[in-house]
Amino acid sequence: MRGRSAVAVLVALALSAATAASAAAPAQQDALPANDRRMVATSPEGREIVARHYGSIDAGVQIVVIGQMHGSEPGGRKVAEELATRPIPDGLGLWIVVSMNPDGNERDTRGNARGVDLNRNFPARWQEGSPGTYWPGPRAASEPETRGMMAFLEAVRPTAVLSYHQAFDVVDISHALSRPAGRQLALYMGEGTSSVGCDGPCHGTMTQWIDRRLRTIAITVELDDRVSRAEAERAATAVLRLGRWLGR
């Protein structure tokens, strides 16, 4: 009986400790209701790619946040999901796309279901290539995800587009038009800045297309290889601070 009593006491203590730890951990907040919803595209495997709007739809500053482009780089989804729980400051609107590559996310692959690297598929200095990790597709804008994102961005004409990737842990300032905002975002995140290159000349990237076609701010945000909740929260706060800075 003594042995059983001792075990019972230990189990009770363990359960009590687990309950206390659970209570101490902050609960994940639920997403707030969006005030607009737009279908961006349907993936090759039939998954919806949706943009949801938060904040003022008529605000002078509108930021598009794309949490994931490559399925093997899911860290930015945490930032996008965190932003959807935040009150949006006056004068700012956010369009949030958690993932523009849901098939790749499901497969844990860089490319989409057809094996195309979406960040080489945009019609900006597009080049032919062979199937592989960075395959740009059979032609520029061959993929529904690419065409849908182009049409969406043309329609909403945002002030800035932030696209989250991994894992260089830096804010890319390759495009001259975007450098002031990129440096400001990096300051708010506590990260460095750099012109992030490609494996060979960059071609067919989304930010190239935005920079050339829309002539607006286009920033690639490279997160760390693992994104903690605290890092996601800090990155989300940085987006809101950038919005206020853009509207100054």
PDB file of N, CA and C in Angstrom, residues 76-131:
ATOM      1  N   GLY A  76       6.776  31.733 -42.067  1.00  0.00           N
ATOM      2  CA  GLY A  76       6.009  32.963 -42.240  1.00  0.00           C
ATOM      3  C   GLY A  76       4.525  32.797 -42.024  1.00  0.00           C
ATOM      4  N   ARG A  77       4.042  31.560 -42.093  1.00  0.00           N
ATOM      5  CA  ARG A  77       2.625  31.314 -41.796  1.00  0.00           C
ATOM      6  C   ARG A  77       2.307  31.754 -40.373  1.00  0.00           C
ATOM      7  N   LYS A  78       3.251  31.540 -39.459  1.00  0.00           N
ATOM      8  CA  LYS A  78       3.040  31.931 -38.064  1.00  0.00           C
ATOM      9  C   LYS A  78       2.890  33.448 -37.945  1.00  0.00           C
ATOM     10  N   VAL A  79       3.672  34.183 -38.742  1.00  0.00           N
ATOM     11  CA  VAL A  79       3.572  35.645 -38.716  1.00  0.00           C
ATOM     12  C   VAL A  79       2.212  36.085 -39.242  1.00  0.00           C
ATOM     13  N   ALA A  80       1.802  35.497 -40.373  1.00  0.00           N
ATOM     14  CA  ALA A  80       0.507  35.846 -40.965  1.00  0.00           C
ATOM     15  C   ALA A  80      -0.636  35.514 -40.015  1.00  0.00           C
ATOM     16  N   GLU A  81      -0.579  34.354 -39.408  1.00  0.00           N
ATOM     17  CA  GLU A  81      -1.638  33.942 -38.478  1.00  0.00           C
ATOM     18  C   GLU A  81      -1.656  34.821 -37.234  1.00  0.00           C
ATOM     19  N   GLU A  82      -0.490  35.234 -36.762  1.00  0.00           N
ATOM     20  CA  GLU A  82      -0.426  36.129 -35.609  1.00  0.00           C
ATOM     21  C   GLU A  82      -1.033  37.487 -35.952  1.00  0.00           C
ATOM     22  N   LEU A  83      -0.741  38.007 -37.130  1.00  0.00           N
ATOM     23  CA  LEU A  83      -1.285  39.293 -37.544  1.00  0.00           C
ATOM     24  C   LEU A  83      -2.812  39.278 -37.576  1.00  0.00           C
ATOM     25  N   ALA A  84      -3.373  38.143 -37.928  1.00  0.00           N
ATOM     26  CA  ALA A  84      -4.827  38.033 -38.012  1.00  0.00           C
ATOM     27  C   ALA A  84      -5.500  38.114 -36.645  1.00  0.00           C
ATOM     28  N   THR A  85      -4.731  38.057 -35.563  1.00  0.00           N
ATOM     29  CA  THR A  85      -5.283  38.174 -34.211  1.00  0.00           C
ATOM     30  C   THR A  85      -5.127  39.581 -33.649  1.00  0.00           C
ATOM     31  N   ARG A  86      -4.425  40.450 -34.368  1.00  0.00           N
ATOM     32  CA  ARG A  86      -4.074  41.757 -33.816  1.00  0.00           C
ATOM     33  C   ARG A  86      -5.074  42.842 -34.216  1.00  0.00           C
ATOM     34  N   PRO A  87      -5.360  43.772 -33.311  1.00  0.00           N
ATOM     35  CA  PRO A  87      -6.079  44.981 -33.714  1.00  0.00           C
ATOM     36  C   PRO A  87      -5.197  45.776 -34.682  1.00  0.00           C
ATOM     37  N   ILE A  88      -5.781  46.288 -35.733  1.00  0.00           N
ATOM     38  CA  ILE A  88      -5.017  47.017 -36.748  1.00  0.00           C
ATOM     39  C   ILE A  88      -5.124  48.514 -36.474  1.00  0.00           C
ATOM     40  N   PRO A  89      -4.001  49.222 -36.432  1.00  0.00           N
ATOM     41  CA  PRO A  89      -4.044  50.662 -36.146  1.00  0.00           C
ATOM     42  C   PRO A  89      -4.849  51.430 -37.198  1.00  0.00           C
ATOM     43  N   ASP A  90      -5.385  52.564 -36.787  1.00  0.00           N
ATOM     44  CA  ASP A  90      -6.089  53.441 -37.726  1.00  0.00           C
ATOM     45  C   ASP A  90      -5.145  53.837 -38.863  1.00  0.00           C
ATOM     46  N   GLY A  91      -5.694  53.958 -40.035  1.00  0.00           N
ATOM     47  CA  GLY A  91      -4.903  54.375 -41.186  1.00  0.00           C
ATOM     48  C   GLY A  91      -4.171  53.255 -41.885  1.00  0.00           C
ATOM     49  N   LEU A  92      -4.424  52.008 -41.453  1.00  0.00           N
ATOM     50  CA  LEU A  92      -3.716  50.859 -42.029  1.00  0.00           C
ATOM     51  C   LEU A  92      -4.696  49.741 -42.357  1.00  0.00           C
ATOM     52  N   GLY A  93      -4.480  49.105 -43.482  1.00  0.00           N
ATOM     53  CA  GLY A  93      -5.204  47.902 -43.846  1.00  0.00           C
ATOM     54  C   GLY A  93      -4.227  46.805 -44.201  1.00  0.00           C
ATOM     55  N   LEU A  94      -4.563  45.585 -43.846  1.00  0.00           N
ATOM     56  CA  LEU A  94      -3.708  44.435 -44.150  1.00  0.00           C
ATOM     57  C   LEU A  94      -4.479  43.412 -44.960  1.00  0.00           C
ATOM     58  N   TRP A  95      -3.898  42.984 -46.065  1.00  0.00           N
ATOM     59  CA  TRP A  95      -4.358  41.809 -46.784  1.00  0.00           C
ATOM     60  C   TRP A  95      -3.433  40.663 -46.396  1.00  0.00           C
ATOM     61  N   ILE A  96      -3.991  39.596 -45.842  1.00  0.00           N
ATOM     62  CA  ILE A  96      -3.173  38.486 -45.359  1.00  0.00           C
ATOM     63  C   ILE A  96      -3.467  37.234 -46.182  1.00  0.00           C
ATOM     64  N   VAL A  97      -2.405  36.701 -46.785  1.00  0.00           N
ATOM     65  CA  VAL A  97      -2.460  35.421 -47.487  1.00  0.00           C
ATOM     66  C   VAL A  97      -1.554  34.470 -46.704  1.00  0.00           C
ATOM     67  N   VAL A  98      -2.132  33.545 -46.004  1.00  0.00           N
ATOM     68  CA  VAL A  98      -1.313  32.652 -45.178  1.00  0.00           C
ATOM     69  C   VAL A  98      -0.349  31.849 -46.038  1.00  0.00           C
ATOM     70  N   SER A  99      -0.827  31.324 -47.154  1.00  0.00           N
ATOM     71  CA  SER A  99       0.044  30.575 -48.069  1.00  0.00           C
ATOM     72  C   SER A  99      -0.448  30.747 -49.493  1.00  0.00           C
ATOM     73  N   MET A 100       0.488  31.012 -50.417  1.00  0.00           N
ATOM     74  CA  MET A 100       0.130  31.022 -51.825  1.00  0.00           C
ATOM     75  C   MET A 100       0.566  29.716 -52.504  1.00  0.00           C
ATOM     76  N   ASN A 101       1.005  28.765 -51.693  1.00  0.00           N
ATOM     77  CA  ASN A 101       1.425  27.463 -52.213  1.00  0.00           C
ATOM     78  C   ASN A 101       0.941  26.355 -51.281  1.00  0.00           C
ATOM     79  N   PRO A 102      -0.378  26.185 -51.167  1.00  0.00           N
ATOM     80  CA  PRO A 102      -0.888  25.178 -50.233  1.00  0.00           C
ATOM     81  C   PRO A 102      -0.522  23.744 -50.629  1.00  0.00           C
ATOM     82  N   ASP A 103      -0.368  23.480 -51.921  1.00  0.00           N
ATOM     83  CA  ASP A 103       0.031  22.126 -52.341  1.00  0.00           C
ATOM     84  C   ASP A 103       1.455  21.828 -51.894  1.00  0.00           C
ATOM     85  N   GLY A 104       2.348  22.799 -52.073  1.00  0.00           N
ATOM     86  CA  GLY A 104       3.722  22.626 -51.618  1.00  0.00           C
ATOM     87  C   GLY A 104       3.799  22.492 -50.113  1.00  0.00           C
ATOM     88  N   ASN A 105       2.949  23.242 -49.410  1.00  0.00           N
ATOM     89  CA  ASN A 105       2.914  23.118 -47.950  1.00  0.00           C
ATOM     90  C   ASN A 105       2.514  21.706 -47.543  1.00  0.00           C
ATOM     91  N   GLU A 106       1.527  21.144 -48.227  1.00  0.00           N
ATOM     92  CA  GLU A 106       1.065  19.797 -47.921  1.00  0.00           C
ATOM     93  C   GLU A 106       2.160  18.771 -48.205  1.00  0.00           C
ATOM     94  N   ARG A 107       2.947  19.013 -49.249  1.00  0.00           N
ATOM     95  CA  ARG A 107       3.994  18.069 -49.659  1.00  0.00           C
ATOM     96  C   ARG A 107       5.345  18.354 -49.003  1.00  0.00           C
ATOM     97  N   ASP A 108       5.460  19.526 -48.353  1.00  0.00           N
ATOM     98  CA  ASP A 108       6.743  19.971 -47.794  1.00  0.00           C
ATOM     99  C   ASP A 108       7.793  20.087 -48.895  1.00  0.00           C
ATOM    100  N   THR A 109       7.396  20.696 -50.018  1.00  0.00           N
ATOM    101  CA  THR A 109       8.316  20.911 -51.136  1.00  0.00           C
ATOM    102  C   THR A 109       8.395  22.393 -51.462  1.00  0.00           C
ATOM    103  N   ARG A 110       9.532  22.795 -51.993  1.00  0.00           N
ATOM    104  CA  ARG A 110       9.703  24.195 -52.385  1.00  0.00           C
ATOM    105  C   ARG A 110       8.692  24.576 -53.475  1.00  0.00           C
ATOM    106  N   GLY A 111       8.564  23.725 -54.479  1.00  0.00           N
ATOM    107  CA  GLY A 111       7.693  24.001 -55.604  1.00  0.00           C
ATOM    108  C   GLY A 111       6.247  23.650 -55.325  1.00  0.00           C
ATOM    109  N   ASN A 112       5.413  23.927 -56.312  1.00  0.00           N
ATOM    110  CA  ASN A 112       3.997  23.580 -56.181  1.00  0.00           C
ATOM    111  C   ASN A 112       3.780  22.125 -56.590  1.00  0.00           C
ATOM    112  N   ALA A 113       2.540  21.727 -56.778  1.00  0.00           N
ATOM    113  CA  ALA A 113       2.240  20.325 -57.091  1.00  0.00           C
ATOM    114  C   ALA A 113       2.828  19.890 -58.431  1.00  0.00           C
ATOM    115  N   ARG A 114       3.113  20.846 -59.302  1.00  0.00           N
ATOM    116  CA  ARG A 114       3.693  20.537 -60.611  1.00  0.00           C
ATOM    117  C   ARG A 114       5.220  20.615 -60.587  1.00  0.00           C
ATOM    118  N   GLY A 115       5.763  20.904 -59.409  1.00  0.00           N
ATOM    119  CA  GLY A 115       7.207  21.000 -59.288  1.00  0.00           C
ATOM    120  C   GLY A 115       7.786  22.325 -59.729  1.00  0.00           C
ATOM    121  N   VAL A 116       6.932  23.342 -59.868  1.00  0.00           N
ATOM    122  CA  VAL A 116       7.395  24.654 -60.317  1.00  0.00           C
ATOM    123  C   VAL A 116       7.724  25.528 -59.113  1.00  0.00           C
ATOM    124  N   ASP A 117       8.894  26.175 -59.169  1.00  0.00           N
ATOM    125  CA  ASP A 117       9.273  27.162 -58.157  1.00  0.00           C
ATOM    126  C   ASP A 117       8.519  28.443 -58.483  1.00  0.00           C
ATOM    127  N   LEU A 118       7.531  28.778 -57.682  1.00  0.00           N
ATOM    128  CA  LEU A 118       6.702  29.944 -57.958  1.00  0.00           C
ATOM    129  C   LEU A 118       7.509  31.236 -57.964  1.00  0.00           C
ATOM    130  N   ASN A 119       8.624  31.246 -57.252  1.00  0.00           N
ATOM    131  CA  ASN A 119       9.445  32.455 -57.214  1.00  0.00           C
ATOM    132  C   ASN A 119      10.443  32.520 -58.369  1.00  0.00           C
ATOM    133  N   ARG A 120      10.222  31.707 -59.383  1.00  0.00           N
ATOM    134  CA  ARG A 120      10.942  31.819 -60.655  1.00  0.00           C
ATOM    135  C   ARG A 120       9.955  31.853 -61.810  1.00  0.00           C
ATOM    136  N   ASN A 121       8.652  31.939 -61.496  1.00  0.00           N
ATOM    137  CA  ASN A 121       7.606  31.787 -62.502  1.00  0.00           C
ATOM    138  C   ASN A 121       6.960  33.103 -62.920  1.00  0.00           C
ATOM    139  N   PHE A 122       7.349  34.216 -62.289  1.00  0.00           N
ATOM    140  CA  PHE A 122       6.737  35.499 -62.618  1.00  0.00           C
ATOM    141  C   PHE A 122       7.355  36.091 -63.894  1.00  0.00           C
ATOM    142  N   PRO A 123       6.565  36.844 -64.663  1.00  0.00           N
ATOM    143  CA  PRO A 123       7.062  37.385 -65.934  1.00  0.00           C
ATOM    144  C   PRO A 123       7.922  38.631 -65.757  1.00  0.00           C
ATOM    145  N   ALA A 124       9.027  38.463 -65.080  1.00  0.00           N
ATOM    146  CA  ALA A 124      10.015  39.531 -64.903  1.00  0.00           C
ATOM    147  C   ALA A 124      11.385  38.880 -65.086  1.00  0.00           C
ATOM    148  N   ARG A 125      11.993  39.112 -66.212  1.00  0.00           N
ATOM    149  CA  ARG A 125      13.279  38.484 -66.554  1.00  0.00           C
ATOM    150  C   ARG A 125      13.181  36.952 -66.472  1.00  0.00           C
ATOM    151  N   TRP A 126      12.010  36.413 -66.813  1.00  0.00           N
ATOM    152  CA  TRP A 126      11.835  34.961 -66.772  1.00  0.00           C
ATOM    153  C   TRP A 126      12.778  34.280 -67.741  1.00  0.00           C
ATOM    154  N   GLN A 127      13.305  33.133 -67.352  1.00  0.00           N
ATOM    155  CA  GLN A 127      14.199  32.351 -68.206  1.00  0.00           C
ATOM    156  C   GLN A 127      13.783  30.891 -68.188  1.00  0.00           C
ATOM    157  N   GLU A 128      14.006  30.219 -69.298  1.00  0.00           N
ATOM    158  CA  GLU A 128      13.729  28.791 -69.356  1.00  0.00           C
ATOM    159  C   GLU A 128      14.688  28.030 -68.452  1.00  0.00           C
ATOM    160  N   GLY A 129      14.270  26.872 -68.022  1.00  0.00           N
ATOM    161  CA  GLY A 129      15.114  26.041 -67.175  1.00  0.00           C
ATOM    162  C   GLY A 129      14.638  24.603 -67.208  1.00  0.00           C
ATOM    163  N   SER A 130      15.432  23.735 -66.639  1.00  0.00           N
ATOM    164  CA  SER A 130      15.107  22.316 -66.597  1.00  0.00           C
ATOM    165  C   SER A 130      14.403  21.984 -65.287  1.00  0.00           C
ATOM    166  N   PRO A 131      13.536  20.979 -65.289  1.00  0.00           N
ATOM    167  CA  PRO A 131      12.879  20.569 -64.048  1.00  0.00           C
ATOM    168  C   PRO A 131      13.895  20.259 -62.959  1.00  0.00           C
TER     169      PRO A 131
END
